[in-house]
């Protein structure tokens, strides 16, 4: 059996009140349609077509790496019309899954159940349904003795039909050739003047084909996102799921309700996440780390046995056994080798910090290369910017920078050299040397001994 999937994503999403196409709104760090694509791939389907319309350029750009085929629906004339646009790209012999792009909670295992049931029933069409406490807004499933009679939209339903709690999730499995031939006969004589995909079901039924309905148990999975309240609800569910997966795999999350971890983040065994921590993007954290509290990390690589407290880490690399914070700011291209200490109120940008080096307090290090076992005294600043260009500071192995040193780049300090506290070092220092740049301390006797201050 060969499979294809079509995801309908041409609609505007008017109720989002947004310039961004609905399916690109982010849920736990990824566009909502990304989760639908993920579920399809998890169900073992690689041939995926996305029907795009509103904001299609942005949708295509954002999903460029997902290996999808895009077809355009110029005018949004309904879900049936949307699927029709994909006809020429789908092999009619395939089993076809049709989904909407705005159901990020859907999971691969549910799609697998749908495919299995479709085959078991030898159906031409299988609809995934759900029984909801509040079915308002959804199409209702009208059953008859031998299966499905039809689906009626909220706007077309009679008061009795509106009482029905079983709804159409908008997720289907079809025999591809059969659905496209039925689609050509669908009309748009309904309340919205649209070509409804749901209208293929009675047509297939009338042709004597088997149309099955499978009711899903986990109703969380089927919710379509139409507004930002629902978006935040989906966000909470997806974060909960991801937190739970991490915990099941050996990560301690002390307070999952205050911890926000994107779906893309990977965390190793026995790492402990303290409360009020946000971990985003392509971040990887190793084993036995302690992260937080009050820490935000994005797109960073963090090794094993790392401690980070109350800090901001952005696109940085942190080696094993490093100790960061509290109140450190690691900016893009900060690259810390093993066993580095970065303490309070230290900012590091685009710098390599060799193993065993320490920058314990109140420093700015930018565009620098630090060797092994360098120690930077409190209040040290690399003056890396001359108003036009950025320049490099190089501190070789074993260098000891006295407190409150200004390192005026470009400047190199040789191996095991020392700078005196309070120096402004603007010239290279050879190895094994003490560099002091400081006016001599003068003692000037006060003129009025009896009146201090005068
Ligand atoms: C649809 C179903 C309804 C079901 C509900 C589940 C129909 C007629 N109705 O209604 O029975 O209960 O989904 O959420 O199918 N789209 C296009 N082009 C269009 C119209 C829609 O690509 O011309 C896309 C939308 O972007 C969206 C999906 O199809 O991703 C569903 O469209 P939407 O308008 O939200 O359908 P509903 O009215 O919710
Ligand atoms: Ca919808």
Tab-separated table of C-alpha atoms and ligand atoms in Angstrom:
chain	number	residue	atom	x	y	z
A	1	UNK	CA	0.000	0.000	0.000
A	2	UNK	CA	1.344	3.456	-0.940
A	3	UNK	CA	0.352	6.586	0.895
A	4	UNK	CA	0.117	10.299	0.253
A	5	UNK	CA	-1.067	13.169	2.408
A	6	UNK	CA	-2.605	16.516	1.572
A	7	UNK	CA	-2.642	19.260	4.189
A	8	UNK	CA	-5.069	22.118	3.541
A	9	UNK	CA	-3.501	25.408	4.527
A	10	UNK	CA	-4.716	28.085	2.134
A	11	UNK	CA	-7.146	29.818	4.485
A	12	UNK	CA	-6.419	33.188	6.028
A	13	UNK	CA	-7.424	32.512	9.595
A	14	UNK	CA	-9.470	35.707	9.935
A	15	UNK	CA	-10.104	35.168	13.634
A	16	UNK	CA	-6.391	35.278	14.450
A	17	UNK	CA	-6.428	39.018	13.555
A	18	UNK	CA	-2.939	38.775	12.162
A	19	UNK	CA	-0.676	39.650	9.240
A	20	UNK	CA	0.872	36.197	9.528
A	21	UNK	CA	-0.872	33.254	7.819
A	22	UNK	CA	-2.614	31.170	10.482
A	23	UNK	CA	-0.623	27.968	9.986
A	24	UNK	CA	2.645	29.835	10.674
A	25	UNK	CA	1.663	30.996	14.148
A	26	UNK	CA	4.060	29.405	16.560
A	27	UNK	CA	3.275	26.769	19.132
A	28	UNK	CA	6.130	25.811	21.488
A	29	UNK	CA	8.660	27.282	19.085
A	30	UNK	CA	7.440	25.831	15.787
A	31	UNK	CA	4.738	26.863	13.284
A	32	UNK	CA	1.513	24.997	13.995
A	33	UNK	CA	1.525	23.259	10.611
A	34	UNK	CA	4.967	21.809	11.461
A	35	UNK	CA	3.272	19.554	14.027
A	36	UNK	CA	0.776	18.305	11.456
A	37	UNK	CA	3.650	17.507	9.080
A	38	UNK	CA	5.492	15.758	11.926
A	39	UNK	CA	2.454	13.591	12.715
A	40	UNK	CA	2.136	12.640	9.025
A	41	UNK	CA	5.819	11.677	8.874
A	42	UNK	CA	5.496	9.682	12.109
A	43	UNK	CA	2.650	7.738	10.509
A	44	UNK	CA	5.142	6.721	7.801
A	45	UNK	CA	3.931	8.999	4.996
A	46	UNK	CA	6.639	10.927	3.075
A	47	UNK	CA	4.652	12.083	0.053
A	48	UNK	CA	3.153	15.289	1.436
A	49	UNK	CA	1.386	18.055	-0.469
A	50	UNK	CA	0.519	21.356	1.152
A	51	UNK	CA	-2.280	23.436	-0.365
A	52	UNK	CA	-1.261	27.069	0.113
A	53	UNK	CA	-2.961	30.379	-0.668
A	54	UNK	CA	-2.903	33.205	1.859
A	55	UNK	CA	0.672	34.237	2.588
A	56	UNK	CA	1.901	31.362	0.451
A	57	UNK	CA	5.396	32.784	-0.121
A	58	UNK	CA	6.037	32.990	3.579
A	59	UNK	CA	4.550	29.532	4.146
A	60	UNK	CA	6.744	28.025	1.411
A	61	UNK	CA	9.875	29.776	2.714
A	62	UNK	CA	9.257	28.743	6.301
A	63	UNK	CA	8.721	25.094	5.367
A	64	UNK	CA	11.428	24.899	2.690
A	65	UNK	CA	13.353	22.168	4.530
A	66	UNK	CA	10.391	19.878	5.132
A	67	UNK	CA	10.501	18.149	1.750
A	68	UNK	CA	6.930	19.064	0.748
A	69	UNK	CA	5.148	19.646	-2.522
A	70	UNK	CA	3.224	22.928	-2.663
A	71	UNK	CA	0.115	23.514	-4.748
A	72	UNK	CA	-1.667	26.842	-4.877
A	73	UNK	CA	-5.334	27.545	-4.289
A	74	UNK	CA	-5.689	31.080	-5.667
A	75	UNK	CA	-9.188	31.660	-4.286
A	76	UNK	CA	-10.461	30.046	-1.127
A	77	UNK	CA	-13.653	28.437	-2.377
A	78	UNK	CA	-13.894	25.752	0.296
A	79	UNK	CA	-12.183	22.622	1.570
A	80	UNK	CA	-13.386	20.522	-1.396
A	81	UNK	CA	-12.007	23.070	-3.854
A	82	UNK	CA	-8.745	23.148	-1.888
A	83	UNK	CA	-8.247	19.394	-2.187
A	84	UNK	CA	-9.097	19.507	-5.885
A	85	UNK	CA	-6.010	21.688	-6.478
A	86	UNK	CA	-3.843	18.739	-5.440
A	87	UNK	CA	-5.404	16.244	-7.852
A	88	UNK	CA	-2.661	16.310	-10.496
A	89	UNK	CA	0.057	15.692	-7.915
A	90	UNK	CA	-1.500	12.647	-6.269
A	91	UNK	CA	-1.260	9.104	-7.615
A	92	UNK	CA	-4.904	7.926	-7.881
A	93	UNK	CA	-3.929	4.445	-6.710
A	94	UNK	CA	-2.644	5.771	-3.374
A	95	UNK	CA	-4.350	5.827	-0.017
A	96	UNK	CA	-4.721	9.524	0.753
A	97	UNK	CA	-4.808	11.192	4.137
A	98	UNK	CA	-6.362	14.679	4.148
A	99	UNK	CA	-5.785	17.029	7.073
A	100	UNK	CA	-6.029	20.695	7.945
A	101	UNK	CA	-2.938	22.743	8.739
A	102	UNK	CA	-4.364	24.201	11.940
A	103	UNK	CA	-4.535	21.077	14.157
A	104	UNK	CA	-1.094	21.025	15.828
A	105	UNK	CA	-2.173	18.634	18.580
A	106	UNK	CA	-2.658	15.711	16.209
A	107	UNK	CA	-0.257	12.804	16.829
A	108	UNK	CA	1.185	10.209	14.491
A	109	UNK	CA	-0.249	7.261	16.399
A	110	UNK	CA	-3.791	8.537	15.758
A	111	UNK	CA	-3.142	8.766	12.031
A	112	UNK	CA	-1.835	5.201	12.106
A	113	UNK	CA	-5.064	4.072	13.772
A	114	UNK	CA	-7.029	5.895	11.081
A	115	UNK	CA	-5.056	4.167	8.304
A	116	UNK	CA	-5.451	0.748	9.929
A	117	UNK	CA	-9.166	1.172	10.446
A	118	UNK	CA	-9.607	2.365	6.849
A	119	UNK	CA	-7.918	-0.817	5.623
A	120	UNK	CA	-9.761	-3.128	8.013
A	121	UNK	CA	-13.094	-1.696	6.884
A	122	UNK	CA	-12.027	-1.837	3.234
A	123	UNK	CA	-13.479	1.639	2.973
A	124	UNK	CA	-13.171	4.183	0.179
A	125	UNK	CA	-13.416	6.922	2.752
A	126	UNK	CA	-12.933	6.998	6.524
A	127	UNK	CA	-13.733	10.069	8.604
A	128	UNK	CA	-12.120	10.645	11.979
A	129	UNK	CA	-14.843	11.850	14.357
A	130	UNK	CA	-14.902	12.912	17.998
A	131	UNK	CA	-17.618	13.290	20.594
A	132	UNK	CA	-17.247	16.733	22.173
A	133	UNK	CA	-18.914	18.238	25.230
A	134	UNK	CA	-19.320	21.428	23.194
A	135	UNK	CA	-19.636	20.614	19.479
A	136	UNK	CA	-20.404	24.212	18.473
A	137	UNK	CA	-18.823	25.318	15.217
A	138	UNK	CA	-17.900	21.890	13.910
A	139	UNK	CA	-19.546	19.848	11.188
A	140	UNK	CA	-21.849	17.229	12.749
A	141	UNK	CA	-21.798	13.536	11.851
A	142	UNK	CA	-25.237	12.342	10.725
A	143	UNK	CA	-25.227	8.588	10.993
A	144	UNK	CA	-27.604	6.090	9.418
A	145	UNK	CA	-28.114	2.371	10.005
A	146	UNK	CA	-25.209	1.249	7.784
A	147	UNK	CA	-22.724	4.009	8.578
A	148	UNK	CA	-22.481	7.661	7.653
A	149	UNK	CA	-25.311	9.507	5.932
A	150	UNK	CA	-23.641	12.913	5.594
A	151	UNK	CA	-21.894	15.719	7.481
A	152	UNK	CA	-23.707	18.970	8.115
A	153	UNK	CA	-21.888	22.213	8.864
A	154	UNK	CA	-22.909	24.348	11.857
A	155	UNK	CA	-24.178	27.050	9.495
A	156	UNK	CA	-26.344	24.606	7.552
A	157	UNK	CA	-27.582	22.522	10.498
A	158	UNK	CA	-31.160	22.336	11.795
A	159	UNK	CA	-31.722	22.833	15.559
A	160	UNK	CA	-31.988	19.030	15.978
A	161	UNK	CA	-28.752	18.469	14.047
A	162	UNK	CA	-26.995	21.027	16.229
A	163	UNK	CA	-27.763	18.780	19.226
A	164	UNK	CA	-25.498	16.060	17.816
A	165	UNK	CA	-22.263	15.815	19.821
A	166	UNK	CA	-20.302	13.726	17.315
A	167	UNK	CA	-18.294	16.040	15.068
A	168	UNK	CA	-16.097	15.893	11.998
A	169	UNK	CA	-12.452	16.433	12.967
A	170	UNK	CA	-11.633	17.382	9.362
A	171	UNK	CA	-9.206	14.440	9.190
A	172	UNK	CA	-9.880	11.765	6.596
A	173	UNK	CA	-8.500	8.796	4.770
A	174	UNK	CA	-9.562	8.179	1.150
A	175	UNK	CA	-8.875	5.998	-1.782
A	176	UNK	CA	-7.342	8.832	-3.831
A	177	UNK	CA	-8.929	8.090	-7.222
A	178	UNK	CA	-12.385	7.756	-5.660
A	179	UNK	CA	-12.272	11.051	-3.765
A	180	UNK	CA	-11.105	13.057	-6.784
A	181	UNK	CA	-13.785	11.615	-9.028
A	182	UNK	CA	-16.472	12.382	-6.403
A	183	UNK	CA	-15.050	15.902	-5.874
A	184	UNK	CA	-15.793	16.778	-9.501
A	185	UNK	CA	-19.479	16.306	-8.683
A	186	UNK	CA	-19.578	18.439	-5.513
A	187	UNK	CA	-21.667	21.621	-5.722
A	188	UNK	CA	-21.644	24.802	-3.674
A	189	UNK	CA	-25.323	25.249	-2.828
A	190	UNK	CA	-24.911	25.758	0.923
A	191	UNK	CA	-24.949	28.574	3.478
A	192	UNK	CA	-21.338	29.574	2.734
A	193	UNK	CA	-21.458	29.068	-1.040
A	194	UNK	CA	-18.373	26.857	-0.743
A	195	UNK	CA	-17.298	23.525	-2.166
A	196	UNK	CA	-17.366	21.357	0.939
A	197	UNK	CA	-14.996	18.403	1.038
A	198	UNK	CA	-17.496	16.708	3.343
A	199	UNK	CA	-19.988	16.457	0.473
A	200	UNK	CA	-17.930	13.721	-1.206
A	201	UNK	CA	-18.972	11.314	1.540
A	202	UNK	CA	-22.685	10.904	0.606
A	203	UNK	CA	-21.662	10.772	-3.073
A	204	UNK	CA	-19.305	7.856	-2.405
A	205	UNK	CA	-21.973	6.223	-0.260
A	206	UNK	CA	-24.555	6.556	-3.050
A	207	UNK	CA	-22.104	4.940	-5.483
A	208	UNK	CA	-22.183	1.890	-3.206
A	209	UNK	CA	-18.748	2.455	-1.623
A	210	UNK	CA	-18.055	1.841	2.023
A	211	UNK	CA	-17.702	5.057	4.047
A	212	UNK	CA	-16.456	4.431	7.577
A	213	UNK	CA	-16.296	6.594	10.697
A	214	UNK	CA	-13.668	6.180	13.405
A	215	UNK	CA	-14.228	8.038	16.685
A	216	UNK	CA	-11.036	9.238	18.363
A	217	UNK	CA	-10.741	8.857	22.157
A	218	UNK	CA	-8.229	11.599	22.959
A	219	UNK	CA	-10.248	14.629	21.972
A	220	UNK	CA	-7.328	16.958	22.756
A	221	UNK	CA	-5.735	15.901	19.501
A	222	UNK	CA	-8.328	17.195	17.105
A	223	UNK	CA	-8.819	20.809	18.110
A	224	UNK	CA	-8.438	23.253	15.262
A	225	UNK	CA	-6.865	26.584	16.197
A	226	UNK	CA	-8.997	29.513	15.097
A	227	UNK	CA	-8.008	32.275	17.517
A	228	UNK	CA	-5.231	33.201	19.921
A	229	UNK	CA	-6.981	31.838	22.980
A	230	UNK	CA	-7.009	28.403	21.364
A	231	UNK	CA	-3.410	28.998	20.289
A	232	UNK	CA	-2.345	29.451	23.917
A	233	UNK	CA	-4.297	26.347	24.939
A	234	UNK	CA	-2.517	24.295	22.277
A	235	UNK	CA	0.786	25.783	23.406
A	236	UNK	CA	0.142	24.626	26.986
A	237	UNK	CA	-0.762	21.090	25.888
A	238	UNK	CA	2.248	20.728	23.588
A	239	UNK	CA	4.626	22.012	26.282
A	240	UNK	CA	3.097	19.616	28.806
A	241	UNK	CA	3.587	16.721	26.401
A	242	UNK	CA	7.205	17.668	25.731
A	243	UNK	CA	7.964	18.154	29.433
A	244	UNK	CA	6.423	14.774	30.162
A	245	UNK	CA	8.523	13.100	27.432
A	246	UNK	CA	11.669	14.692	28.867
A	247	UNK	CA	10.780	13.552	32.402
A	248	UNK	CA	10.001	10.024	31.188
A	249	UNK	CA	13.454	9.979	29.610
A	250	UNK	CA	15.341	10.959	32.735
A	251	UNK	CA	15.229	14.763	33.014
A	252	UNK	CA	14.059	16.288	36.305
A	253	UNK	CA	11.790	19.300	35.827
A	254	UNK	CA	11.069	20.663	39.282
A	255	UNK	CA	8.094	22.817	38.334
A	256	UNK	CA	6.813	21.913	34.863
A	257	UNK	CA	4.134	24.599	35.105
A	258	UNK	CA	6.779	27.354	35.177
A	259	UNK	CA	9.193	25.733	32.730
A	260	UNK	CA	8.916	26.465	29.002
A	261	UNK	CA	10.849	24.118	26.763
A	262	UNK	CA	10.430	24.184	22.971
A	263	UNK	CA	9.601	20.974	21.128
A	264	UNK	CA	12.997	21.171	19.407
A	265	UNK	CA	15.093	21.113	22.591
A	266	UNK	CA	17.083	18.008	23.601
A	267	UNK	CA	18.150	17.375	27.200
A	268	UNK	CA	20.285	14.542	28.588
A	269	UNK	CA	19.918	12.139	31.500
A	270	UNK	CA	19.854	13.387	35.101
A	271	UNK	CA	19.871	17.038	34.166
A	272	UNK	CA	17.766	19.076	36.592
A	273	UNK	CA	15.753	22.062	35.419
A	274	UNK	CA	14.918	24.530	38.189
A	275	UNK	CA	11.741	26.644	38.056
A	276	UNK	CA	11.180	29.704	35.852
A	277	UNK	CA	13.385	28.544	33.034
A	278	UNK	CA	12.839	29.005	29.296
A	279	UNK	CA	14.749	26.843	26.820
A	280	UNK	CA	14.154	27.548	23.159
A	281	UNK	CA	15.088	26.727	19.578
A	282	UNK	CA	17.825	24.294	18.558
A	283	UNK	CA	19.236	23.900	22.041
A	284	UNK	CA	20.986	20.754	23.191
A	285	UNK	CA	21.829	20.213	26.859
A	286	UNK	CA	23.930	17.279	28.019
A	287	UNK	CA	23.752	15.006	31.066
A	288	UNK	CA	23.982	15.859	34.753
A	289	UNK	CA	23.528	19.592	34.294
A	290	UNK	CA	21.729	21.972	36.616
A	291	UNK	CA	19.863	24.690	34.754
A	292	UNK	CA	18.074	27.613	36.380
A	293	UNK	CA	16.247	28.936	38.219
A	294	UNK	CA	15.438	32.069	36.172
A	295	UNK	CA	17.400	31.190	33.060
A	296	UNK	CA	16.664	31.726	29.397
A	297	UNK	CA	18.580	29.746	26.802
A	298	UNK	CA	18.135	29.689	23.061
A	299	UNK	CA	19.940	27.887	20.239
A	300	UNK	CA	22.829	26.878	22.461
A	301	UNK	CA	24.933	23.762	22.821
A	302	UNK	CA	25.641	22.810	26.415
A	303	UNK	CA	27.825	19.870	27.433
A	304	UNK	CA	27.650	17.613	30.502
A	305	UNK	CA	27.944	18.575	34.188
A	306	UNK	CA	27.270	22.245	33.488
A	307	UNK	CA	25.725	24.537	36.109
A	308	UNK	CA	23.841	27.634	34.930
A	309	UNK	CA	22.006	29.897	37.337
A	310	UNK	CA	19.867	32.976	36.596
A	311	UNK	CA	21.513	33.701	33.250
A	312	UNK	CA	20.816	34.495	29.619
A	313	UNK	CA	22.453	32.227	27.052
A	314	UNK	CA	22.016	32.972	23.381
A	315	UNK	CA	23.566	30.986	20.512
A	316	UNK	CA	26.561	30.049	22.637
A	317	UNK	CA	28.547	26.861	23.184
A	318	UNK	CA	29.382	25.703	26.686
A	319	UNK	CA	31.756	22.812	27.342
A	320	UNK	CA	31.629	20.154	30.058
A	321	UNK	CA	31.953	21.159	33.725
A	322	UNK	CA	31.431	24.879	33.134
A	323	UNK	CA	29.875	27.009	35.833
A	324	UNK	CA	27.813	29.987	34.686
A	325	UNK	CA	26.159	32.782	36.619
A	326	UNK	CA	24.305	33.992	38.476
A	327	UNK	CA	23.553	36.886	36.112
A	328	UNK	CA	25.844	36.042	33.219
A	329	UNK	CA	25.070	37.000	29.613
A	330	UNK	CA	26.542	34.716	26.967
A	331	UNK	CA	25.918	36.129	23.509
A	332	UNK	CA	26.272	34.614	20.009
A	333	UNK	CA	29.531	32.790	19.345
A	334	UNK	CA	30.652	32.683	22.928
A	335	UNK	CA	32.521	29.369	22.872
A	336	UNK	CA	33.519	28.081	26.284
A	337	UNK	CA	35.781	25.039	26.453
A	338	UNK	CA	35.737	22.705	29.478
A	339	UNK	CA	35.718	23.753	33.096
A	340	UNK	CA	35.293	27.472	32.508
A	341	UNK	CA	33.881	29.734	35.214
A	342	UNK	CA	31.794	32.735	34.178
A	343	UNK	CA	30.420	34.575	37.166
A	344	UNK	CA	28.067	37.414	37.966
A	345	UNK	CA	27.516	40.360	35.595
A	346	UNK	CA	29.857	39.014	32.947
A	347	UNK	CA	29.048	39.476	29.270
A	348	UNK	CA	30.825	37.404	26.636
A	349	UNK	CA	30.415	37.840	22.895
A	350	UNK	CA	32.123	36.064	19.979
A	351	UNK	CA	35.013	34.778	22.045
A	352	UNK	CA	36.738	31.494	22.645
A	353	UNK	CA	37.478	30.843	26.313
A	354	UNK	CA	40.060	28.106	26.858
A	355	UNK	CA	39.588	25.350	29.383
A	356	UNK	CA	40.081	26.117	33.039
A	357	UNK	CA	39.795	29.875	32.489
A	358	UNK	CA	37.877	32.071	34.918
A	359	UNK	CA	35.983	35.319	34.426
A	360	UNK	CA	34.336	35.516	37.803
A	361	UNK	CA	32.889	39.048	38.074
A	362	UNK	CA	31.804	42.233	36.300
A	363	UNK	CA	33.562	41.918	32.945
A	364	UNK	CA	32.985	42.366	29.237
A	365	UNK	CA	34.849	40.051	26.881
A	366	UNK	CA	34.222	40.509	23.158
A	367	UNK	CA	36.033	39.335	19.996
A	368	UNK	CA	38.640	37.607	22.105
A	369	UNK	CA	40.659	34.443	22.217
A	370	UNK	CA	41.590	33.237	25.691
A	371	UNK	CA	43.952	30.317	26.159
A	372	UNK	CA	43.909	27.818	29.005
A	373	UNK	CA	43.799	28.807	32.678
A	374	UNK	CA	43.464	32.522	32.077
A	375	UNK	CA	42.159	34.502	35.035
A	376	UNK	CA	40.366	37.765	34.495
A	377	UNK	CA	40.059	40.143	37.442
A	378	UNK	CA	36.823	41.881	38.338
A	379	UNK	CA	35.850	44.874	36.234
A	380	UNK	CA	38.006	44.009	33.224
A	381	UNK	CA	36.817	45.252	29.851
A	382	UNK	CA	37.971	44.414	26.336
A	383	UNK	CA	37.775	47.677	24.398
A	384	UNK	CA	37.035	45.876	21.131
A	385	UNK	CA	35.347	48.653	19.171
A	386	UNK	CA	37.013	51.839	17.950
A	387	UNK	CA	33.811	53.366	16.606
A	388	UNK	CA	34.307	51.798	13.171
A	389	UNK	CA	35.746	48.313	13.479
A	390	UNK	CA	35.878	45.461	15.945
A	391	UNK	CA	39.329	44.240	16.999
A	392	UNK	CA	40.637	41.097	18.641
A	393	UNK	CA	42.095	40.562	22.071
A	394	UNK	CA	44.337	37.523	22.533
A	395	UNK	CA	45.263	36.297	26.002
A	396	UNK	CA	47.607	33.334	25.882
A	397	UNK	CA	47.680	30.411	28.329
A	398	UNK	CA	48.063	31.240	32.005
A	399	UNK	CA	47.588	35.016	31.649
A	400	UNK	CA	46.437	36.823	34.809
A	401	UNK	CA	44.577	40.071	34.228
A	402	UNK	CA	44.497	42.353	37.257
A	403	UNK	CA	41.182	43.841	38.333
A	404	UNK	CA	39.764	46.724	36.366
A	405	UNK	CA	42.082	46.358	33.375
A	406	UNK	CA	41.145	47.901	30.024
A	407	UNK	CA	42.412	45.766	27.158
A	408	UNK	CA	42.490	48.076	24.117
A	409	UNK	CA	42.215	45.819	21.064
A	410	UNK	CA	43.931	44.772	18.917
A	411	UNK	CA	46.184	43.529	21.677
A	412	UNK	CA	47.963	40.295	22.585
A	413	UNK	CA	49.245	39.305	26.003
A	414	UNK	CA	51.851	36.558	26.025
A	415	UNK	CA	51.820	33.344	28.000
A	416	UNK	CA	51.792	33.614	31.799
A	417	UNK	CA	51.963	37.403	31.785
A	418	UNK	CA	50.246	39.597	34.345
A	419	UNK	CA	48.664	43.037	34.162
A	420	UNK	CA	48.571	45.325	37.149
A	421	UNK	CA	45.164	46.282	38.481
A	422	UNK	CA	43.702	49.403	36.924
A	423	UNK	CA	45.978	49.370	33.850
A	424	UNK	CA	44.922	50.397	30.370
A	425	UNK	CA	46.855	48.005	28.148
A	426	UNK	CA	47.074	49.283	24.592
A	427	UNK	CA	50.284	47.544	23.483
A	428	UNK	CA	51.189	43.876	23.162
A	429	UNK	CA	52.801	42.328	26.221
A	430	UNK	CA	55.480	39.629	25.779
A	431	UNK	CA	55.321	36.317	27.640
A	432	UNK	CA	56.240	36.002	31.342
A	433	UNK	CA	56.004	39.749	31.944
A	434	UNK	CA	54.241	42.077	34.353
A	435	UNK	CA	52.659	45.011	32.522
A	436	UNK	CA	51.626	48.031	34.582
A	437	UNK	CA	50.274	51.224	33.102
A	438	UNK	CA	49.428	53.513	35.933
A	439	UNK	CA	50.507	56.910	37.168
A	440	UNK	CA	52.513	56.698	40.344
A	441	UNK	CA	50.438	57.219	43.471
A	442	UNK	CA	51.095	60.673	44.904
A	443	UNK	CA	50.482	61.765	48.486
A	444	UNK	CA	49.782	65.484	48.756
A	445	UNK	CA	49.561	66.854	52.215
A	446	UNK	CA	46.441	68.817	53.007
A	447	UNK	CA	46.987	72.524	53.733
A	448	UNK	CA	44.419	72.853	56.528
A	449	UNK	CA	45.058	70.119	59.091
A	450	UNK	CA	42.285	71.290	61.420
A	451	UNK	CA	39.553	71.483	58.848
A	452	UNK	CA	39.332	68.196	56.986
A	453	UNK	CA	38.150	68.556	53.397
A	454	UNK	CA	39.610	72.037	52.884
B	1	LIG	C1	-14.069	22.042	8.431
B	1	LIG	C2	-15.130	21.004	8.087
B	1	LIG	C3	-15.952	20.707	9.322
B	1	LIG	C4	-15.048	20.208	10.440
B	1	LIG	C5	-13.933	21.228	10.696
B	1	LIG	C6	-12.923	20.626	11.645
B	1	LIG	C7	-15.757	21.381	5.750
B	1	LIG	C8	-16.777	21.915	4.839
B	1	LIG	N1	-15.999	21.498	7.038
B	1	LIG	O1	-14.774	23.216	8.793
B	1	LIG	O2	-16.932	19.693	9.018
B	1	LIG	O3	-15.810	19.996	11.612
B	1	LIG	O4	-13.241	21.553	9.477
B	1	LIG	O5	-11.995	21.608	12.066
B	1	LIG	O6	-14.769	20.858	5.308
B	1	LIG	N2	-8.957	25.660	3.646
B	1	LIG	C9	-8.323	25.872	2.458
B	1	LIG	N3	-9.016	26.432	1.424
B	1	LIG	C10	-10.314	26.762	1.540
B	1	LIG	C11	-10.964	26.552	2.767
B	1	LIG	C12	-10.251	25.999	3.800
B	1	LIG	O7	-7.147	25.574	2.294
B	1	LIG	O8	-10.878	27.262	0.543
B	1	LIG	C13	-8.193	25.071	4.741
B	1	LIG	C14	-8.029	26.035	5.889
B	1	LIG	O9	-6.853	26.793	5.757
B	1	LIG	C15	-7.973	25.093	7.088
B	1	LIG	C16	-8.790	23.894	6.652
B	1	LIG	O10	-8.887	23.959	5.238
B	1	LIG	O11	-6.667	24.672	7.359
B	1	LIG	C17	-10.191	23.875	7.277
B	1	LIG	O12	-10.877	25.022	6.834
B	1	LIG	P1	-11.879	25.824	7.765
B	1	LIG	O13	-12.417	26.963	7.001
B	1	LIG	O14	-11.240	26.092	9.060
B	1	LIG	O15	-13.030	24.723	7.913
B	1	LIG	P2	-14.111	24.676	9.035
B	1	LIG	O16	-15.161	25.676	8.754
B	1	LIG	O17	-13.448	24.697	10.351
B	2	LIG	CA1	-11.328	25.315	11.243
